[in-house]
Every structure is written in structure tokens, then in C-alpha cells.
Coordinates of C-alpha atoms in Angstrom, one line a residue:
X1 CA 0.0 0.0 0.0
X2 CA 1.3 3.3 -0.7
X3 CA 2.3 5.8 2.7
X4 CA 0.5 9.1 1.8
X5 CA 0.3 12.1 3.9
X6 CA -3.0 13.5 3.1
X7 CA -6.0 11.8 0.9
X8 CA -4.6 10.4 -2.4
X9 CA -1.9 8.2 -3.2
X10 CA 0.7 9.9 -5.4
X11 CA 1.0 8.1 -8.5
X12 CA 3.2 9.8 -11.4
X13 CA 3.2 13.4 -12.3
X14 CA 0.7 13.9 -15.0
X15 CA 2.4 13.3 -18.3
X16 CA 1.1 16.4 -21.2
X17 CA 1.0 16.4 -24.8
X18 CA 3.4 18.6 -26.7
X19 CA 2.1 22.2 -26.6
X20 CA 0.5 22.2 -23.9
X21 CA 1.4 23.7 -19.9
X22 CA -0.5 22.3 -16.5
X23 CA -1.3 24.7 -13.7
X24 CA -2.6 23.8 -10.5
X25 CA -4.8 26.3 -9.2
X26 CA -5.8 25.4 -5.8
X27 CA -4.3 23.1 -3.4
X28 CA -4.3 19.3 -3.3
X29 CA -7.0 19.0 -0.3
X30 CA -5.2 16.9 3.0
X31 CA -8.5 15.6 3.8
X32 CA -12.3 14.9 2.2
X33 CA -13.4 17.3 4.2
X34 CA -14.2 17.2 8.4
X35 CA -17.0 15.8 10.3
X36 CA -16.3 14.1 13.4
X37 CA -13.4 14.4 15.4
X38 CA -12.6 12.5 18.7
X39 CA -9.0 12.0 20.8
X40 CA -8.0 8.2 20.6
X41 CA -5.9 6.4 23.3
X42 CA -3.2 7.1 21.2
X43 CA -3.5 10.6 21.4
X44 CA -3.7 11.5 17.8
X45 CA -7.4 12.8 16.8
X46 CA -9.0 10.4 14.6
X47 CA -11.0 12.8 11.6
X48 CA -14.2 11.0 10.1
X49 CA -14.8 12.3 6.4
X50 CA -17.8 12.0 5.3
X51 CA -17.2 11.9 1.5
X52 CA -13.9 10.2 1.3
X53 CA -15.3 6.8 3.0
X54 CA -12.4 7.7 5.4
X55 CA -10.8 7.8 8.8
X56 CA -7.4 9.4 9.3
X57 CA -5.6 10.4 12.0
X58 CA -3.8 13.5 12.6
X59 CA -0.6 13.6 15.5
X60 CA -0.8 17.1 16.5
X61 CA 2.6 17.4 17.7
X62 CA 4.6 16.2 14.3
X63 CA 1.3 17.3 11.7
X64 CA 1.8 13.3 10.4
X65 CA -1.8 12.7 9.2
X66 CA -2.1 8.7 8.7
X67 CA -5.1 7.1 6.7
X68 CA -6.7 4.7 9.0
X69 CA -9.7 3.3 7.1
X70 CA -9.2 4.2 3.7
X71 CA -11.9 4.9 0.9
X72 CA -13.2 1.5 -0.5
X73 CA -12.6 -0.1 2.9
X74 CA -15.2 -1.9 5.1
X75 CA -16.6 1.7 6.5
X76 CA -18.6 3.7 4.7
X77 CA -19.0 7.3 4.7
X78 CA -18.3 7.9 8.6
X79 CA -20.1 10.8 10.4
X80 CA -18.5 10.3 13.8
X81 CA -16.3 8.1 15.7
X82 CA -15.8 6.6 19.2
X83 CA -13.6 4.7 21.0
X84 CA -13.8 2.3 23.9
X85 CA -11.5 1.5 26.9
X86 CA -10.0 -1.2 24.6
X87 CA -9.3 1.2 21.9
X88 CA -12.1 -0.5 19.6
X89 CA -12.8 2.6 17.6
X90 CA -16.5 2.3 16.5
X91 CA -18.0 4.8 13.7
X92 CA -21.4 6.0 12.5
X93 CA -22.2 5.4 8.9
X94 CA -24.8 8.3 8.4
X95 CA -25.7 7.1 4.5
X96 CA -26.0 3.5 5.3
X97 CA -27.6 4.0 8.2
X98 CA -25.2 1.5 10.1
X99 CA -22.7 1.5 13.0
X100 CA -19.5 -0.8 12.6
X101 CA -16.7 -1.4 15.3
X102 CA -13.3 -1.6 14.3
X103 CA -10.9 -3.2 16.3
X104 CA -7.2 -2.7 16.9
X105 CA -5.5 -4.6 14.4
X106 CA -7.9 -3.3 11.7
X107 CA -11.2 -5.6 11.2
X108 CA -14.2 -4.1 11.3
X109 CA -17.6 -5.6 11.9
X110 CA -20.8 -3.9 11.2
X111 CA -22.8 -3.7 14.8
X112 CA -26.3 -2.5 12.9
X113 CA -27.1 -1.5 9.5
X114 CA -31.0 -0.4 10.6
X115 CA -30.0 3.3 11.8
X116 CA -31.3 5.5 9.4
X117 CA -28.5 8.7 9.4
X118 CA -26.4 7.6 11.9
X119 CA -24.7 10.1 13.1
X120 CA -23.8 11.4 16.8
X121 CA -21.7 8.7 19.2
X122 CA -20.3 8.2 22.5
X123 CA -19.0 5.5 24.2
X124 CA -19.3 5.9 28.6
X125 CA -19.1 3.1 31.4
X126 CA -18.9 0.1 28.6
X127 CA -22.0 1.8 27.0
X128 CA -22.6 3.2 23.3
X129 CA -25.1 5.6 22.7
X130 CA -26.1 6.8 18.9
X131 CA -28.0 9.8 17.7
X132 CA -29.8 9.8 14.3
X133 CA -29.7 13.1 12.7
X134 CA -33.2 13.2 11.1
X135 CA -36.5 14.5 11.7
X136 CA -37.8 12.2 14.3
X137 CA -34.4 10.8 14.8
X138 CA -33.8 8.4 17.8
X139 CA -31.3 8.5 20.6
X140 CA -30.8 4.7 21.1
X141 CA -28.0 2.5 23.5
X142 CA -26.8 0.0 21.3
X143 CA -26.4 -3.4 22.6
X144 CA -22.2 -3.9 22.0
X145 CA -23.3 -8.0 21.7
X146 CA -25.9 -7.1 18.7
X147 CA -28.9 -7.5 20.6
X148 CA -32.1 -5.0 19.9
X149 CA -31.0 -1.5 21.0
X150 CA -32.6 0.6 23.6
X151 CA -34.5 3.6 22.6
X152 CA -33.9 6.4 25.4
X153 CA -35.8 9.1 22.6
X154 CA -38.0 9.4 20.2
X155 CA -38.8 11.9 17.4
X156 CA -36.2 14.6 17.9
X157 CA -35.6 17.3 15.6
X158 CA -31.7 16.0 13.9
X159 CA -29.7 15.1 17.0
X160 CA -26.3 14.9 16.5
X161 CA -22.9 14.8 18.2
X162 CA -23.2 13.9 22.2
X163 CA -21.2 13.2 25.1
X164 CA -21.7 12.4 28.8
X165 CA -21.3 15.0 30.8
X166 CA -19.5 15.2 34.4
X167 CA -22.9 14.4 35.8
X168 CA -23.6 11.4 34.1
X169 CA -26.4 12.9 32.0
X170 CA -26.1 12.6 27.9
X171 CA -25.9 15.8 26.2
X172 CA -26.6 15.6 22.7
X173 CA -27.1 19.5 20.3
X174 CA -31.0 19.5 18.8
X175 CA -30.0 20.9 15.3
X176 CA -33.6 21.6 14.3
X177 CA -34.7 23.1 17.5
X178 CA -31.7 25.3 18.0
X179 CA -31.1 24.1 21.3
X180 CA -28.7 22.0 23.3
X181 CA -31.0 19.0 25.2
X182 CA -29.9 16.2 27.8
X183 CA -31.4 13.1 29.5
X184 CA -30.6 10.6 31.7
X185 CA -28.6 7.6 30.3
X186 CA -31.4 5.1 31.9
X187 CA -34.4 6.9 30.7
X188 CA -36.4 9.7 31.6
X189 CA -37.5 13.1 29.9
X190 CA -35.1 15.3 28.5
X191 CA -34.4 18.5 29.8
X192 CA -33.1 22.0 27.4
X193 CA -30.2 23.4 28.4
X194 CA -30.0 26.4 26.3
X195 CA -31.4 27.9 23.1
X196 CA -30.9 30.4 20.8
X197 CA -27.5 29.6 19.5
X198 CA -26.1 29.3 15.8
X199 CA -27.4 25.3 15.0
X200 CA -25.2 23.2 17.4
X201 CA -24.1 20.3 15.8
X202 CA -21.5 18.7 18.6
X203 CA -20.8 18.9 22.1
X204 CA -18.3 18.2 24.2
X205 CA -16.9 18.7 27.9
X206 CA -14.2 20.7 28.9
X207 CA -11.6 20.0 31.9
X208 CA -13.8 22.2 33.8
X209 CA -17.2 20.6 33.6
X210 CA -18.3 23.1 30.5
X211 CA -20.2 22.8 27.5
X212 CA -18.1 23.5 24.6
X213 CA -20.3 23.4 21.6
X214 CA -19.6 23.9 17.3
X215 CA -22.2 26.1 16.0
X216 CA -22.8 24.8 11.7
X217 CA -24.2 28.0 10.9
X218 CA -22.9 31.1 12.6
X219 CA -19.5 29.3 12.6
X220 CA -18.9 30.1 16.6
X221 CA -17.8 27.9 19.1
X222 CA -19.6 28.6 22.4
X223 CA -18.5 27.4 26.2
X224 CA -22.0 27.2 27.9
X225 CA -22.6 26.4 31.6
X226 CA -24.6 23.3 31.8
X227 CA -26.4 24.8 35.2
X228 CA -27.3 27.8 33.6
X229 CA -27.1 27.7 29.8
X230 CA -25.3 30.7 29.8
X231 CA -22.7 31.2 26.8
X232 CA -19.6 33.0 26.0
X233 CA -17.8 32.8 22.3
X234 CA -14.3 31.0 21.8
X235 CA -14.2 31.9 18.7
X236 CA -16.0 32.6 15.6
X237 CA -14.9 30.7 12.5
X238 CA -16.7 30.3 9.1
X239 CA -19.9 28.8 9.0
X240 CA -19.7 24.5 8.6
X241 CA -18.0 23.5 11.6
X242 CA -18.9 20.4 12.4
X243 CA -17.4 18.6 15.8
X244 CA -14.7 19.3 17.9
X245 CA -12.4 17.4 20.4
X246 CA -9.9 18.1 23.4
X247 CA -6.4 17.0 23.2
X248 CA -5.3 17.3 27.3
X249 CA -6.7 21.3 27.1
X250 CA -6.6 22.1 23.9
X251 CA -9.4 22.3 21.6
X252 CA -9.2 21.4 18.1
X253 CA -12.7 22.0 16.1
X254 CA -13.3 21.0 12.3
X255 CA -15.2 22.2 9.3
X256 CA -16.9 20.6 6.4
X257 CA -14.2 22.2 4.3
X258 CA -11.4 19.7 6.0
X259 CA -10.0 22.7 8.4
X260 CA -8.9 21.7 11.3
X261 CA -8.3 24.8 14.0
X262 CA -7.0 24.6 17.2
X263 CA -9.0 27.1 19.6
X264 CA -6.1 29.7 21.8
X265 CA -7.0 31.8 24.2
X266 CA -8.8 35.3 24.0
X267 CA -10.3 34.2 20.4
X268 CA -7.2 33.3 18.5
X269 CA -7.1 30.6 16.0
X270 CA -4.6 28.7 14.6
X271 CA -4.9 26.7 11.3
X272 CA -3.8 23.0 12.3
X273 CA -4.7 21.7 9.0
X274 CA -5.4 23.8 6.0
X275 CA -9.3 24.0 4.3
X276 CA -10.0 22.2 0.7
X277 CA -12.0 21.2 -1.7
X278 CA -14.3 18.2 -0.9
X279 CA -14.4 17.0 -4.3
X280 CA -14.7 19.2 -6.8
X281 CA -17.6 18.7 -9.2
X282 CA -18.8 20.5 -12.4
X283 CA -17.0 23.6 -13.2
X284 CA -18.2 26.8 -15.4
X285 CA -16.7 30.5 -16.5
X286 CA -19.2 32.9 -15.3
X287 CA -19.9 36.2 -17.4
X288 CA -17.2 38.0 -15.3
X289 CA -14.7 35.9 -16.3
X290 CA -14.3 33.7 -13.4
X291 CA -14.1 30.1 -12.3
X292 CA -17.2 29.4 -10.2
X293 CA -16.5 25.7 -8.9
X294 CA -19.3 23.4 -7.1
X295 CA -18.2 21.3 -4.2
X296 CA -21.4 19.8 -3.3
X297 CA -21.7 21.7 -0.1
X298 CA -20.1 24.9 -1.1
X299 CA -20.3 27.0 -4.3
X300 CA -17.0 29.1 -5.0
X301 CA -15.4 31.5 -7.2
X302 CA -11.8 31.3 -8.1
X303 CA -10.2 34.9 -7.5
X304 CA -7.2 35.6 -10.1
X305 CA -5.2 36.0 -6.6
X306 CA -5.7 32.0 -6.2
X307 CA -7.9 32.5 -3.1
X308 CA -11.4 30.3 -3.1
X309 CA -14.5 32.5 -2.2
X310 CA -17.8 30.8 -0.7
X311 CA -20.6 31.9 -3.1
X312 CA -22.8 29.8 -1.1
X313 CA -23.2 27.2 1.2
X314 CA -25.9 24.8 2.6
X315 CA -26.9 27.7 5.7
X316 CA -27.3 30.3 2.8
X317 CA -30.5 31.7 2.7
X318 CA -32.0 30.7 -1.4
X319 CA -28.8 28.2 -1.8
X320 CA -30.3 25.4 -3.8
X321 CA -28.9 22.2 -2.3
X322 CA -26.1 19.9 -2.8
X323 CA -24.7 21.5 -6.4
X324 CA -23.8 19.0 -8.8
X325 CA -24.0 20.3 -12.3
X326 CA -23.3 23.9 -13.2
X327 CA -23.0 26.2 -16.0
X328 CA -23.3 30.2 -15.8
X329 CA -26.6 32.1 -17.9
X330 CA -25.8 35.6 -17.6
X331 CA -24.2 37.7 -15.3
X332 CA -24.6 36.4 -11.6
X333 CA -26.8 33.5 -12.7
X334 CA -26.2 29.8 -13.0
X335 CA -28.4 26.7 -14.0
X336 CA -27.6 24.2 -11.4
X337 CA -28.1 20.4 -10.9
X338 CA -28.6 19.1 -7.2
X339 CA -28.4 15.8 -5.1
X340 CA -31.5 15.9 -4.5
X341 CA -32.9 15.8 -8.1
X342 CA -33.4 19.5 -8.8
X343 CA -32.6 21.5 -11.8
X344 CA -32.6 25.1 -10.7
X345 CA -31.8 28.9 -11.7
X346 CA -29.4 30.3 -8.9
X347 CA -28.7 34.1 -8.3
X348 CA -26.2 33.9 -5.2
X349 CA -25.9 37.5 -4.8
X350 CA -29.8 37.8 -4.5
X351 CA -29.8 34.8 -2.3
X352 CA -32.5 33.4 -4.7
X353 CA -33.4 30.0 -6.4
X354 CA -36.1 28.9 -9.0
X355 CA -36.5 25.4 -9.3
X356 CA -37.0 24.6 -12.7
X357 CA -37.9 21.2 -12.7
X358 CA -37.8 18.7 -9.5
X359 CA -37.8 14.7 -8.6
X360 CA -35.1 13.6 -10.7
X361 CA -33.0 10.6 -9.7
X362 CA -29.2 11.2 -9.9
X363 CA -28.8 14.6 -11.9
X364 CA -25.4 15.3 -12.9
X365 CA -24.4 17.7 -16.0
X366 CA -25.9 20.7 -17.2
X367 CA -25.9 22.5 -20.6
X368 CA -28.4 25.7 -22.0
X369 CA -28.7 24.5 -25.2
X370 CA -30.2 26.7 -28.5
X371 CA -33.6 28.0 -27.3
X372 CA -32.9 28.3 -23.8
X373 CA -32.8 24.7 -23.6
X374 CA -31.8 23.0 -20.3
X375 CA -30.3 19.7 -20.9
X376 CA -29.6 17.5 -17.8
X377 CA -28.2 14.1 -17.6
X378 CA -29.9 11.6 -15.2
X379 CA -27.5 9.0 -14.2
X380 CA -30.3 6.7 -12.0
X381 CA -32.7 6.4 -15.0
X382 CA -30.1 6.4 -17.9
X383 CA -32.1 9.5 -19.5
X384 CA -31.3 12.9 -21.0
X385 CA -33.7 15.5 -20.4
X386 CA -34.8 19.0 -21.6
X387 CA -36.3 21.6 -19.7
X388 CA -37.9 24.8 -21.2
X389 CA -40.7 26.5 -19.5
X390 CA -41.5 23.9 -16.7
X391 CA -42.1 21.2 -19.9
X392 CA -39.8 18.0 -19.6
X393 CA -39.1 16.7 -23.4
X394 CA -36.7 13.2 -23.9
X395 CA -33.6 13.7 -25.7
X396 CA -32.7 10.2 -24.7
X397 CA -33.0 7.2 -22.2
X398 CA -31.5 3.7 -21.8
X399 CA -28.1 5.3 -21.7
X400 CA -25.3 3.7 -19.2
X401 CA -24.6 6.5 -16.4
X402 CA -25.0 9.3 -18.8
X403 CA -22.5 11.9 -16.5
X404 CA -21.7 15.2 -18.8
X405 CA -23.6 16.7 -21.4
X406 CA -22.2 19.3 -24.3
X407 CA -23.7 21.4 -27.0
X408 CA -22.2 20.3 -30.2
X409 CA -21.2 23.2 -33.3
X410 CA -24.8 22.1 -34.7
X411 CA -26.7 22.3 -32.0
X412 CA -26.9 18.9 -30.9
X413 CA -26.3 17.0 -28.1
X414 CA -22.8 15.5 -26.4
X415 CA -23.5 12.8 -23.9
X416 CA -20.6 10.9 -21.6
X417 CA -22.1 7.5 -20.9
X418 CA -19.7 7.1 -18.0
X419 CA -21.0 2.9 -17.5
X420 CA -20.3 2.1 -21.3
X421 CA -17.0 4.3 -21.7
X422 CA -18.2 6.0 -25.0
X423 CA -19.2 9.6 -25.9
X424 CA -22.7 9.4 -27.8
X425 CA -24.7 12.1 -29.9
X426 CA -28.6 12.3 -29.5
X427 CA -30.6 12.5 -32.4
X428 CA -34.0 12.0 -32.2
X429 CA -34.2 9.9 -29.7
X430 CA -30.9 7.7 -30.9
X431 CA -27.7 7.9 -29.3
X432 CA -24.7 7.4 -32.5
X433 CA -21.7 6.9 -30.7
X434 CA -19.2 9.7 -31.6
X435 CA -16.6 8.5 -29.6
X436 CA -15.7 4.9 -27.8
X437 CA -12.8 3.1 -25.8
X438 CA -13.0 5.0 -23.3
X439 CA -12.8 3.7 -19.3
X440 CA -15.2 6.2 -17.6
X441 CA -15.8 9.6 -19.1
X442 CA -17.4 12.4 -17.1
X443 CA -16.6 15.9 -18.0
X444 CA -17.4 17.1 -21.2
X445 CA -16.9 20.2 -23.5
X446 CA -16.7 21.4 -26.8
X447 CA -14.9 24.1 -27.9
X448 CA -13.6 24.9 -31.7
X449 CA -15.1 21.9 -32.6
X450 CA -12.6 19.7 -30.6
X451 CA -14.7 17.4 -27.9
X452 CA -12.7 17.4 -24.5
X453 CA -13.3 14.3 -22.3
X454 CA -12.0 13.7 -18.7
X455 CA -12.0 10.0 -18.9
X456 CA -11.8 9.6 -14.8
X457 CA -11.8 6.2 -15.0
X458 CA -8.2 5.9 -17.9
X459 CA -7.1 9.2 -15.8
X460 CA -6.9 11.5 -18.7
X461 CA -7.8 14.5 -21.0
X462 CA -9.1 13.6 -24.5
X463 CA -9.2 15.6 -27.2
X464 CA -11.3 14.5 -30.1
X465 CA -11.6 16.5 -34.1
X466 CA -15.5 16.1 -34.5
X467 CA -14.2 17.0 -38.4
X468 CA -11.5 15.0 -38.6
X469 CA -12.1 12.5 -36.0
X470 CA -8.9 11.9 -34.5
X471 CA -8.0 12.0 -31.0
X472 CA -5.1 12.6 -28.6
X473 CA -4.4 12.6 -25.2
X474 CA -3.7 15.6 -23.7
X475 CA -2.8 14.4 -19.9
X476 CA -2.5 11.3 -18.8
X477 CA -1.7 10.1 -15.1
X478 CA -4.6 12.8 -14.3
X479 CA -5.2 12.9 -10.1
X480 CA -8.9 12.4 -11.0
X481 CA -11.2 9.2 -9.6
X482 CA -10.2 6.6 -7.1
X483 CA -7.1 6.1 -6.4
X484 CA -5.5 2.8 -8.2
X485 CA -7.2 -0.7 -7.0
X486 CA -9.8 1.3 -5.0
X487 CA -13.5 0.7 -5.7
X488 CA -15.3 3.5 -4.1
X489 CA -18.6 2.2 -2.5
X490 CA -21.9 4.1 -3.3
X491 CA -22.5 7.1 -1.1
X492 CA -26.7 6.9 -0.6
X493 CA -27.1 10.4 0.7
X494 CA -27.8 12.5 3.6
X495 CA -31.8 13.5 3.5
X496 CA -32.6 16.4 4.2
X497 CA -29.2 18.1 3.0
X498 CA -28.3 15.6 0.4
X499 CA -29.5 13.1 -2.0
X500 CA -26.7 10.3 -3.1
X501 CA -23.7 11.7 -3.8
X502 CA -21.1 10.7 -6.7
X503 CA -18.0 11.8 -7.7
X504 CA -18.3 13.9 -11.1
X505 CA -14.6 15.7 -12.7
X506 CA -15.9 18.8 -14.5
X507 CA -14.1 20.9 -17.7
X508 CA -14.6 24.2 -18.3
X509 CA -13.3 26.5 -20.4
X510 CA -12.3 30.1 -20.4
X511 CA -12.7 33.1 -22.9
X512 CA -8.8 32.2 -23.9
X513 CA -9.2 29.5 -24.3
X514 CA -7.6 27.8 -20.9
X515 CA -9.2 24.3 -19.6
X516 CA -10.1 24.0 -16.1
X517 CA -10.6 20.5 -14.8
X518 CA -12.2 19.4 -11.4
X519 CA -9.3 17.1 -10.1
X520 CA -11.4 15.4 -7.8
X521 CA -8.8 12.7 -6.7
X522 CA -6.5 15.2 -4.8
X523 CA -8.9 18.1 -4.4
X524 CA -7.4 20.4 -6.7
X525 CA -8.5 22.3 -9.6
X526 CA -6.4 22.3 -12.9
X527 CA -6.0 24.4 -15.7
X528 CA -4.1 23.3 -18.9
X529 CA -3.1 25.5 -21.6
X530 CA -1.8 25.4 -25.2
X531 CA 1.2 27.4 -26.0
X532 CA 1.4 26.5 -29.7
X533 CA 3.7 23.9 -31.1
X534 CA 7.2 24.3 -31.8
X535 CA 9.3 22.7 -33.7

């Protein structure tokens, strides 16, 4: 197995054709984002990422971060993680809706797989206790021998990360009440023990018997006195911190982004781990001039200084959802493709979303065709669809994982059928295949009448001459897909703030004629450029 210090195994540099120059434009992300955090006996803190099907582990004293269950491996999509006396390290799969224990020397074993969005854990006094962060989500003691578990709650408004506190009552955050809630371990009512903060999504104890407590949306972290449910700010961070964890007395808190800060006194931070990209996704040039990039969670612009600006996020007021798919309309406006199966028009600077069409299974790529056209692919049903003044026409169905779609010079349509590595053309309601051997193509574009293709799967850029038909790779050795030998396994989603999720490597292309490519393996985002050939 290859030793990596950060998400992605380092295979060769990517190789170019002759003419062409690679940029990276962001950095390679460390992590696939942050979600829960929790000390081990070892003393390292153990990072579940959501997205990445991964565990690592991060020594805060020598910055080594170590891969602990990789992506493909026997846990899937971990929320949060827990460890027992014995250092059996046991982790909520919030998509599956399943709890697995891992022990020691590496086996895991699932515990239940009938949890619907798993999420908050804590292990006290040979006792586990799980949260499911839902709308009418239980708080339940699982029974470590596989027994039925023991509901302590019912119907809660998305409970999520909890921890005994120095009183022996469970404290768990109430996301969708706003308020911070405990009960005792053997039953009983719960009791509110403060309201009115920024969506808590984690709590945890400090040495001194306080409440320290992540807020997702106004990005503070608050200490709150569990007698009173009085609070004072740590710190205020960005918006999408999601757990946080003590390492002796020092608090280290994460963010959806993959940042991990460590919490000084008098409200200084301190970057322990740099903030990424998640994936990235689909990519598009806006009317400014920019590259707008969609992460899923986050929607960004790309400043010519190399910094990456939130647009958006999930706690935006009129954000549309998980962003898949993106192109840009007109000045400040994009069509955009969700998770959760919605084609919308999205103005970020008015804070405003139209859904265009909605109830789609698996929407990926977006073009605006001749017309006004919107032309979606929809990988779950193996159709291409348009959209034009709320009526749904067929361009195509049957297809294999249709991923990308592209305008061609007349006016048709450019599909990547990701599951039967070809590039088709829709006519009528036939799909002539423009373009085959390929492993698993996802991005599309065209451009001078040359098709580009990120084949994710052969880990390349194709170029193909619709008027000559001959083709050329670009870049090979491309840090896009699964690593080598992996398999990723099928992330199902996160209802309400996400429908399955998929990886997708986007192309875009500037006004100049640049390429920007989502390089989804690493977390970066490319851009290639042609400087003419010499010789």
C-alpha cells in the first residue's frame, strides 16, 4: 500500500502532450473534508470524512496525518467516531444508516445497519449511545453483543454529536430546535439546556465541567454552563464547523471544508490543517470571467489571486442544495443540478433559487442548449432530459450512467455515458456513438469543434476533431477518480441536506481558451493551456 500524507496516493506526475502547460490552481486538499473528530488512546485525533469513506488520524505534535480506514474499505462514509476503553474505535455510517466497530488490528464488523442517518456517538461506562440526525431521529443505547438497542428518545428534531457530561447525563445539540438538550442515560425526559445559538451540531466537555459546543451556521464555538445555559464565544470561525475534540486542554474543532483549528485563548485561531475542496464537481466561466467551482456543499469563485471565495453554502438563505451540475446564464446567474434531483436557476448574490424542474433521480451535467434549452443528464434512470418553460421533453434514455452533457457546433447533443465508456450524440431519440474506448468519461466540453473528455476512470484528458475525427491525449496520469485498486462504495445520501452523492470531474473552459478540470482525486482544480507547437 502506498504511505500518503493527506487523501490520495501519489502516482506519477501527470504526463502532457506537446504544446500544452498544466497549472494547479488550488491546493491538493489533506482531507475529504471534516466531520467528526474524537481524541484516541493514542492521542492522535481520529478525523471522520464524510465523502472520502475515510478515517485518518492527525498527530498534533509532528502534523503526520495517517489514513486509518481508507476509501473503498469496510466503513462507509463515517459521520462520527468513538472509541472504547480497549481502543475499539466504532463509527457512525450516516448514509448507510449503520454502525461498525473496528478493532485494533484493523477488522471491522458492522454492529447495525438499521439506523437510518447515523450520526452522533459516545462510548461511557462500557455503554454506546447513537444519535440519528433526522426528523424524528432516535437517541438509542446499542447493545455492543448485537442484541435490539434501547431507545432512550423518540422523534427529535436531527440530534447529532453527544457526550456524557460530568454528571452522568447525555448531552446531545437538537439541530432543528436550536437548542442543546440532555437526559438521563437510563431513561427519563429530556431537559433544554440552552437555546438560541447558531445550529449546534456537537458537544463536548471541557476540563472544567463546561459545554463547549460547534455552532454549523454562525461558525462560533460557544463554552456554555450546563447549570445555567449561559454562553460565551471562543471563537467565531466560518460557518460549517462540524465537531470538535480536546487533546489534554486544547481544543481542536473541524469544518466541512477539511479545516482543522485549534481554539487559543482570547479568540485566537490557529490553522492545524489547511481548508479544501471536498471534491470538486462540475465547473463553469461565469460572465465576469471567473471560475465558479461546485463542491457539493459549497459553491465558489476562483479569484485571479488563487484564493477560493464561498458563493454559497448549505446555511445560505435561497442556496439550492447539494450542487452538482453547473454552467453560468448571464451575469450572476447559473443553471444548477442538485443531489436531491433539482434543476434550478441560482442568483447567489440575491440569495435566490427557482427550481426549474424537480424529482429527478441522480442529476449530474448541465448545458443551456439553442432555445434556452436546459439539458440535464440523469445518471439513475439512464435518461437525457430538456427543460424549457417547466415542460420535460426526452432527448434520450436507456443510456449507461450518462454523467456530462455538451452542446455540439450544430446544436446537438454530447452525452458521456460514463457505465459504457463511449461519448454518444442524440438524435431523435438515438444515441450514435461519436466517440468509444474510453474507461469512464465524465466531464465534457466542446470548444472549436474539438470534444474534450475527462475519462476519470483511464485518468486522462481527451481531445477529439468532430471533423476529422482523430483523437489525442492531452494528460495522462490525471489525479482524478479513485485512487488505483480502489473501488469506491456508493454514497446513498444525507436526507434532508443531500440526496446520493457521486463523484463527477468537470471541464470548463475560459474566454482564452484555458481548460479548467475538477481534479477530484486530490482536491485540486487544474487548468491546462496550449502554448502553440514548436518545432
Amino acid at each position: 500500500m502506498t504511505l500518503h500524507d493527506g487523501r490520495y496516493p501519489v502516482g506519477a506526475a501527470p504526463g502532457l502532450a506537446e504544446g500544452w502547460t498544466l497549472d494547479r490552481l488550488t491546493s491538493p486538499s489533506r482531507l475529504f473534508g471534516a466531520n467528526g473528530l474524537r481524541t484516541g488512546p493514542d492521542g492522535r485525533v481520529y478525523i471522520a470524512q464524510v465523502t472520502g469513506s475515510q478515517i485518518s488520524a492527525l498527530d498534533i505534535g509532528t502534523g503526520q496525518l495517517d489514513t486509518v480506514s481508507a476509501k473503498g474499505g469496510d466503513i462507509i462514509a463515517p459521520d462520527d467516531v468513538a472509541f472504547d476503553p480497549s481502543g475499539n474505535l466504532y463509527a457512525t455510517e450516516v448514509m448507510d444508516g449503520r454502525v461498525s466497530a473496528r478493532s485494533a488490528d484493523g477488522r471491522a464488523r458492522v454492529l447495525r445497519d438499521d439506523v437510518p442517518s447515523a450520526n452522533g456517538i459516545t462510548f461511557h461506562q462500557g455503554r454506546l449511545f447513537i444519535g440519528e440526525c433526522r426528523e424524528g431521529g432516535r437517541l438509542l443505547e446499542l447493545d455492543l453483543n448485537g442484541g435490539a438497542p434501547r431507545v432512550l428518545l423518540e422523534n427529535v428534531p436531527s440530534p447529532n454529536a453527544m457526550e456524557v457530561g460530568p454528571d452522568g447525563l447525555l448531552y446531545f445539540p437538537v439541530m432543528g430546535a436550536n437548542e442543546i438538550w440532555r437526559i438521563d442515560p437510563d431513561g427519563g425526559e429530556p431537559e433544554r439546556v440552552a437555546g438560541g445559538l447558531g445550529v449546534p451540531d456537537a458537544v463536548k466537555f471541557d476540563s472544567q465541567g463546561q459545554i463547549v459546543s460547534t455552532q454549523v451556521h454562525s461558525g462560533q464555538v460557544l463554552r456554555i454552563d450546563p447549570r445555567t445555559g449561559d454562553s460565551t464565544v471562543l471563537a467565531t470561525l466560518n460557518p460549517g464547523l462540524d465537531n470538535l475534540t480536546f487533546v489534554g486542554d486544547r481544543l481542536f474543532v473541524s469544518n466541512f471544508t477539511g479545516e482543522i483549528t485549534e481554539i487559543l485563548d482570547g479568540g485566537q485561531t490557529q490553522t492545524v490543517l489547511p481548508g479544501g475542496l471536498n471534491w470538486p464537481l462540475d465547473l463553469t466561466v461565469g460572465a465576469d470571467g471567473e471560475l465558479y467551482i461546485a463542491d457539493g456543499t459549497y459553491f465558489y469563485v476562483l479569484g485571479r489571486d488563487g484564493a477560493l471565495r464561498t458563493v454559497g453554502m448549505l446555511f445560505t438563505p435561497g442556496y439550492p442544495g447539494f450542487l452538482r451540475g453547473v454552467t453560468a446564464t448571464g451575469p450572476g446567474e447559473f443553471v444548477v443540478t442538485t443531489s436531491g434531483g433539482q434543476v434550478a436557476r441560482y442568483r447567489p448574490a440575491d440569495s435566490e433559487t427557482a427550481v426549474l424542474a424537480d424529482g429527478f433521480d441522480q442529476l449530474y451535467g448541465v448545458a443551456v442548449g439553442p432555445g434556452d434549452d436546459v439539458v440535464v443528464a440523469e445518471l439513475g434512470t439512464g435518461r437525457v432530459l430538456s427543460i424549457r418553460d417547466s415542460q420535460i421533453g426526452m432527448l434520450g434514455s436507456g443510456l449507461h450512467d450518462p454523467i456530462g452533457v455538451a452542446i455540439a457546433p450544430d446544436g446537438g447533443y454530447l452525452v458521456s455515458e460514463a457505465g459504457a465508456g463511449r461519448v454518444v450524440r442524440l438524435d431523435g431519440s438515438r444515441a450514435e456513438t461519436v466517440l468509444d474506448g474510453l474507461q469512464r468519461p465524465q466531464g465534457v466540453l466542446v470548444r472549436d469543434r474539438q470534444l474534450y473528455v475527462v475519462d476519470a476512470g483511464a485518468k486522462a484528458l481527451i481531445a477529439f476533431d468532430l471533423a476529422d475525427r482523430s483523437r489525442r491525449t492531452i494528460a495522462a496520469d490525471l489525479p482524478v477518480g479513485a485512487p488505483a485498486g480502489v473501488v469506491p462504495k456508493p454514497l446513498r445520501g444525507m436526507p434532508p441536506f443531500s440526496g446520493p452523492q457521486g463523484p463527477f470531474a468537470g471541464i470548463a473552459a475560459g474566454p482564452d481558451g484555458t481548460l479548467y478540470l475538477s481534479a477530484d482525486g486530490d482536491g485540486s482544480v487544474l487548468a491546462l493551456r496550449q502554448v502553440g507547437h514548436h518545432g
